[in-house]
Short mmCIF file of C-alpha atoms in Angstrom, two decimals:
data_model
loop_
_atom_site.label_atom_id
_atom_site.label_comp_id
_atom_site.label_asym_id
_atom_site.label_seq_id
_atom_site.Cartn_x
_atom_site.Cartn_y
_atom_site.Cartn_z
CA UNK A 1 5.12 24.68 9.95
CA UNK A 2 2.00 23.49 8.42
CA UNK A 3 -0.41 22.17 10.08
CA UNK A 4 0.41 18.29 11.01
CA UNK A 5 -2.58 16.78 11.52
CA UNK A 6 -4.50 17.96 8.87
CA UNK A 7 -2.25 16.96 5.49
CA UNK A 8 -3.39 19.35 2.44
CA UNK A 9 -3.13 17.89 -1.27
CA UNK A 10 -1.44 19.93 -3.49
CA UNK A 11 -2.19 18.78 -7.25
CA UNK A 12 0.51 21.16 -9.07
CA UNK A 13 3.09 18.60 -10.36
CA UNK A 14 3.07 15.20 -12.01
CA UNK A 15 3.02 13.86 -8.45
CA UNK A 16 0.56 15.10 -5.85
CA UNK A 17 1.93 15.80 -2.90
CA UNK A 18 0.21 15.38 0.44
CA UNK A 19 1.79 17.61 3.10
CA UNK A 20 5.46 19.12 2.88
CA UNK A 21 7.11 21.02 5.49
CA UNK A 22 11.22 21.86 5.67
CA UNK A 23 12.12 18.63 6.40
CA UNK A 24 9.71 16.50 4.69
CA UNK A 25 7.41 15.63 1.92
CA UNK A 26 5.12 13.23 1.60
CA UNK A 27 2.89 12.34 -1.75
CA UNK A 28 0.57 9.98 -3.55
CA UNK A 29 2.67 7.40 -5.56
CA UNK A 30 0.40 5.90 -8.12
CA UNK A 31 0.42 2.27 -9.03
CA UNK A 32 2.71 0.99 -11.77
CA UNK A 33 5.68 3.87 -10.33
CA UNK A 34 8.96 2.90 -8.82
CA UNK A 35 10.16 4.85 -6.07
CA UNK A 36 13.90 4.54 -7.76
CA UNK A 37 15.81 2.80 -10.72
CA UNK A 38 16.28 -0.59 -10.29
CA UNK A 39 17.95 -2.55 -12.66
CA UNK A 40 15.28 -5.48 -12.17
CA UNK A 41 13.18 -2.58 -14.16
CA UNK A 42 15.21 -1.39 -16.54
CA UNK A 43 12.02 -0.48 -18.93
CA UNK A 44 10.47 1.86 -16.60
CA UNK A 45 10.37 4.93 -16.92
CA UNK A 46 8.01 6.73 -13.83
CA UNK A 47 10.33 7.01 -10.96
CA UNK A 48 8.79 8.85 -7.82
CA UNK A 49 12.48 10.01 -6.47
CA UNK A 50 13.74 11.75 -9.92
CA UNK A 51 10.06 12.89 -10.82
CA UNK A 52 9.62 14.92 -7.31
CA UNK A 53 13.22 15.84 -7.61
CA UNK A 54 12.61 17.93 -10.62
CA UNK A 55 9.35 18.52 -9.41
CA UNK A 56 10.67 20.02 -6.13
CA UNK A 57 13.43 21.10 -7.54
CA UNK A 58 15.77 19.76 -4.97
CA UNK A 59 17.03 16.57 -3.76
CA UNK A 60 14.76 14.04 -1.62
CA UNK A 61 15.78 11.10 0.19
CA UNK A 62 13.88 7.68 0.78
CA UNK A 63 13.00 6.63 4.01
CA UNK A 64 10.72 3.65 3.03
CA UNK A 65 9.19 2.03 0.04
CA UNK A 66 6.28 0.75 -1.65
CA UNK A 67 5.90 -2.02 -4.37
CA UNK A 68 5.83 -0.92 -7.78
CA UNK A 69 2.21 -2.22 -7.84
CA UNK A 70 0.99 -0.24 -4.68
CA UNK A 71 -0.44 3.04 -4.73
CA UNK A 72 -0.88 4.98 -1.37
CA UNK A 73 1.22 7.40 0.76
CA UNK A 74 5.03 7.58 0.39
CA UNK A 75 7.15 10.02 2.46
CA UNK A 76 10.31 11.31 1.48
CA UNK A 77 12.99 13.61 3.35
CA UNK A 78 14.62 16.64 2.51
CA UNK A 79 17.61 16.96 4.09
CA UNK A 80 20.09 13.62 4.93
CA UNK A 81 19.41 13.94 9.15
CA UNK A 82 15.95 14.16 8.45
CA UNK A 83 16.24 11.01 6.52
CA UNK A 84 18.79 9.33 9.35
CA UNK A 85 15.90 10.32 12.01
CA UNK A 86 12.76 8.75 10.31
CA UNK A 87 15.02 5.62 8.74
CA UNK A 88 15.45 4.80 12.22
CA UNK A 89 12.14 5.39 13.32
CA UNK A 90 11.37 2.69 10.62
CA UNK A 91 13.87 0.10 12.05
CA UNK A 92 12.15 0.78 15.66
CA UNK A 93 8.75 -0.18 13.95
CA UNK A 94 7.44 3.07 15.54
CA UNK A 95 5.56 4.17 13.03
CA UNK A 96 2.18 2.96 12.09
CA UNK A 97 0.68 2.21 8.32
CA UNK A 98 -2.71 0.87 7.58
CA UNK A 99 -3.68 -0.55 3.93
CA UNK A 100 -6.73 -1.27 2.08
CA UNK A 101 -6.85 -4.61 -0.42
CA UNK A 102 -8.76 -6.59 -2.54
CA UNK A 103 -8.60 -10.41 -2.07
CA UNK A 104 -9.86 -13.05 -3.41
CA UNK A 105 -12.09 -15.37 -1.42
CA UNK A 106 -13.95 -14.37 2.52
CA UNK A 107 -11.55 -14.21 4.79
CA UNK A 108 -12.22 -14.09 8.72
CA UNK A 109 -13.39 -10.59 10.46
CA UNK A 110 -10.38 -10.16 12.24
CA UNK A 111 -7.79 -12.25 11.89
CA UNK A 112 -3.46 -11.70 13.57
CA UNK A 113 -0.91 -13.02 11.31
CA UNK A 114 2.26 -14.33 12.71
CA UNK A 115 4.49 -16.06 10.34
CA UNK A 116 7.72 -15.86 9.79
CA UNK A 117 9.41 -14.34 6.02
CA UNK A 118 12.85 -14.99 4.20
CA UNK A 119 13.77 -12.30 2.20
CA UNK A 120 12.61 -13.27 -1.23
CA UNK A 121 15.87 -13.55 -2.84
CA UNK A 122 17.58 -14.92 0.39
CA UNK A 123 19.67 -18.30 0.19
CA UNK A 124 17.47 -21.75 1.40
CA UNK A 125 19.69 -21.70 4.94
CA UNK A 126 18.56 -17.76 5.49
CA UNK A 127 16.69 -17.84 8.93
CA UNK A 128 13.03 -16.60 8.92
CA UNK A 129 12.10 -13.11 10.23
CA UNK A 130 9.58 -12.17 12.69
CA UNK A 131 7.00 -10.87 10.75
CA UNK A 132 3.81 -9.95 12.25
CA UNK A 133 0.01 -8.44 10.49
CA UNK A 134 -3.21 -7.84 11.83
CA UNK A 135 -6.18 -8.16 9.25
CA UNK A 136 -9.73 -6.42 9.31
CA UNK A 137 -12.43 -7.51 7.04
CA UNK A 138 -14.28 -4.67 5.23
CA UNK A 139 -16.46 -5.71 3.06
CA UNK A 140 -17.42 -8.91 0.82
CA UNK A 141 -19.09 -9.63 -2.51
CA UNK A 142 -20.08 -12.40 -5.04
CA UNK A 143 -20.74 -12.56 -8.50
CA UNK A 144 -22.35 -15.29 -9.72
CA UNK A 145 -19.81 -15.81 -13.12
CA UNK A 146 -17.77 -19.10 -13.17
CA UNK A 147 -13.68 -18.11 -12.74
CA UNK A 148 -11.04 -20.51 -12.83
CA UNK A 149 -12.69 -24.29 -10.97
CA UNK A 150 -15.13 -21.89 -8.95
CA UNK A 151 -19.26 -21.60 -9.48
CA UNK A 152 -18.97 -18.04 -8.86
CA UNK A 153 -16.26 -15.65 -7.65
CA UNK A 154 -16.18 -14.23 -4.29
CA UNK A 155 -13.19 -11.03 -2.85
CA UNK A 156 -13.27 -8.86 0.28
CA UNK A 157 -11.94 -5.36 1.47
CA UNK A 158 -9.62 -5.76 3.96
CA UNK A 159 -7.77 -3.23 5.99
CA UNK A 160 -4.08 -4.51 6.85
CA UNK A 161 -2.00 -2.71 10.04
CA UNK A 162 1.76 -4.68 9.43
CA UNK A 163 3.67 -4.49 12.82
CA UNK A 164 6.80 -5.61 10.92
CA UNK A 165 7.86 -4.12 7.71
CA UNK A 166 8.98 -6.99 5.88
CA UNK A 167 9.40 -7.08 1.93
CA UNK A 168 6.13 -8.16 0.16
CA UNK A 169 4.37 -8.91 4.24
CA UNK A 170 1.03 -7.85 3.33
CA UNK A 171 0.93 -9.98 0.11
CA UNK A 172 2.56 -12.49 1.50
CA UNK A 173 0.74 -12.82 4.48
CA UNK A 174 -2.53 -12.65 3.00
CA UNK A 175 -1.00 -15.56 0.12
CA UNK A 176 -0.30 -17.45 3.95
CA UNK A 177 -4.03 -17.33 4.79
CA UNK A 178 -4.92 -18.14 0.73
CA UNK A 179 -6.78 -14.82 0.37
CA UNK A 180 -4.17 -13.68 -2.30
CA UNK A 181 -4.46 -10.01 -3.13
CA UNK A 182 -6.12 -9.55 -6.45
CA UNK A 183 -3.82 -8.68 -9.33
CA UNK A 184 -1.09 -9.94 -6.84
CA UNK A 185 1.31 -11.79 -10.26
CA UNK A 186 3.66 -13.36 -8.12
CA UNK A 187 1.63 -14.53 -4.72
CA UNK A 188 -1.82 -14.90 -6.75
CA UNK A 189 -4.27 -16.87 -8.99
CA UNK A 190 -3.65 -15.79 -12.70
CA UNK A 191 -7.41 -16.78 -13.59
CA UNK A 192 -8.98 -14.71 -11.03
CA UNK A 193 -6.10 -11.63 -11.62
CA UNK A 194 -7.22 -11.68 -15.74
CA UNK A 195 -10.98 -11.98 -14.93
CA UNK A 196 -10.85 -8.74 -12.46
CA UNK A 197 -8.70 -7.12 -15.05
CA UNK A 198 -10.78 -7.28 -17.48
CA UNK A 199 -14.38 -6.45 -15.43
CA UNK A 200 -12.31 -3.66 -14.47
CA UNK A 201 -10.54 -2.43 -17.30
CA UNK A 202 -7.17 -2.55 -15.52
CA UNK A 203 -4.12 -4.59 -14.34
CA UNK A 204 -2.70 -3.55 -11.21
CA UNK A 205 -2.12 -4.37 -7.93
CA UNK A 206 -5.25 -4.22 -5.42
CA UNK A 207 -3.08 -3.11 -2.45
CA UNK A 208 -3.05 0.68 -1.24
CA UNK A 209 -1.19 2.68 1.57
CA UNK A 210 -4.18 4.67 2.89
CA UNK A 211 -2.27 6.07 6.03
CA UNK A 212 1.02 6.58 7.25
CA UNK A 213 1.54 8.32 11.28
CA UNK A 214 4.72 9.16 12.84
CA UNK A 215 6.28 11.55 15.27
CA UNK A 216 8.17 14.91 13.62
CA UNK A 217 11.41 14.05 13.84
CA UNK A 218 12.41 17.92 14.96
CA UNK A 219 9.00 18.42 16.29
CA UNK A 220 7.69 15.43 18.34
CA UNK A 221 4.15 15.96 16.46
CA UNK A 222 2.80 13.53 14.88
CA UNK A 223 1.74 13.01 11.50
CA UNK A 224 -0.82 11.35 10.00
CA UNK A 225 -0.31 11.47 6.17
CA UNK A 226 -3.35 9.86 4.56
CA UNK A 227 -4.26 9.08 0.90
CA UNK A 228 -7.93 8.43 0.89
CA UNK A 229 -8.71 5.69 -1.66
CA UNK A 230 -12.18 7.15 -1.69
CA UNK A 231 -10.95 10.38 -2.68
CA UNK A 232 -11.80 10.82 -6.73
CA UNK A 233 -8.84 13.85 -7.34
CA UNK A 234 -6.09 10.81 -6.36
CA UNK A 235 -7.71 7.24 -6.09
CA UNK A 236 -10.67 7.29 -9.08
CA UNK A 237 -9.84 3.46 -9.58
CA UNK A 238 -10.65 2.70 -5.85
CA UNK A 239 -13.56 5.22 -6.35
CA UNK A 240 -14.66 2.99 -9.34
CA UNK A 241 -14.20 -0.08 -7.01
CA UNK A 242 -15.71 0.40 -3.86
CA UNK A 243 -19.03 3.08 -5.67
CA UNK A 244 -19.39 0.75 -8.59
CA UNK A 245 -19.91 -2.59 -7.66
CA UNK A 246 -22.28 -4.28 -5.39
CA UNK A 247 -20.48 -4.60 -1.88
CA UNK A 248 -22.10 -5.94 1.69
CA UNK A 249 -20.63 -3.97 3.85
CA UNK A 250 -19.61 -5.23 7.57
CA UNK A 251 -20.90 -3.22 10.45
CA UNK A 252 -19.66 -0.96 12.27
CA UNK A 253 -16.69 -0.57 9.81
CA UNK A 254 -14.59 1.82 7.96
CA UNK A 255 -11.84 1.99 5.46
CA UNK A 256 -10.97 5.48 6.14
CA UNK A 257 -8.42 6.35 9.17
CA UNK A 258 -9.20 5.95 12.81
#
């Protein structure tokens, strides 16, 4: 087996994949890919599941998902009990995922977010879910150019650990504490998403899965499967972002993994 806690990227395919054993694969889904065909896309074309498929050349099964919009670490299994053994690792919340985001506006240093979600599409009467994120604030910065009512336009780096795994948490939280994730279409400010765009020469979603840990499910090891936004050979528009632009940094901080 290789080794666990030490993923290798492998750029030989159309999707770069971060560590791979027998049982499981995991890779670096780019922004703007679905992980499957969804009728609510029917344009698309970039789907992670039939891309590795071919890449692999054998079938891989989902165990969780990321938004279209969100680039980071995605794992996939190879083999249907692998799939059973980590799905329900998921439902257990046992394992842990940190992500990196843009927002608009300072939020606090550390702030826990306990607010209940209804499914998005859910009927009015749908209970709430627990649904539970802890915030860390990286870094901040202002530029003194007028956007949208504002004298100037202010975001911050923050690193998001979700203890639930609801749909759309992390944007949905951070919408909940009005520190909407930049390029965020749905839970955002279109005047601030269009003014980033454009300084940036991109539209996409600010939101990243940096790391992803969990136990083997034949082994007991764990893994910690990391895409490092300040790695160039996968994440040159975070590179672009955090190198190129004029951020104050908080102390005694990192965006990398513990």
């Amino acid at each position: 087996m290789a080794d666990l806690d030490t993923p290798q990227t492998v750029m030989n395919g159309p999707l770069h994949i971060l560590w791979r054993d027998d049982r499981l694969v995991a890779v670096h889904k780019p922004a703007g890919w679905l992980v499957h065909r969804t009728w609510l896309d029917a344009h698309e074309t970039r789907f992670v599941m039939q891309t590795l498929r071919d890449q692999l050349g054998q079938h891989v099964y989902p165990v969780h998902r990321l938004d279209k919009g969100t680039s980071g670490v995605l794992l996939m299994a190879l083999d249907p009990e692998a799939a059973r053994a980590v799905t329900a690792m998921f439902e257990t919340r046992l394992p842990r995922k940190s992500y990196v985001a843009m927002v608009r506006g300072w939020p606090p240093a550390h702030v826990r977010v306990d607010h209940a979600l209804k499914p998005d599409d859910a009927p009015q009467d749908t209970e709430p879910q627990q649904a539970v994120t802890c915030f860390q604030r990286l870094a901040v910065m202002q530029i003194d150019v007028p956007v949208d009512r504002y004298p100037s336009t202010r975001v911050a780096l923050v690193k998001a650990h979700p203890e639930t795994g609801r749909r759309h948490q992390i944007r949905r939280h951070l919408k909940h504490l009005a520190h909407p994730i930049i390029g965020d279409a749905t839970h955002g400010k279109g005047a601030h998403n269009r003014w980033w765009a454009t300084q940036l020469q991109q539209q996409r979603l600010w939101l990243h899965a940096q790391q992803l840990s969990l136990p083997h499910p034949v082994t007991g090891e764990w893994l910690h499967l990391v895409s490092d936004c300040q790695d160039p050979r996968l994440n040159a528009d975070w590179c672009q972002l955090l190198n190129g632009w004029p951020w104050q940094w908080d102390e005694a901080t990192t965006i990398g993994p513990p």
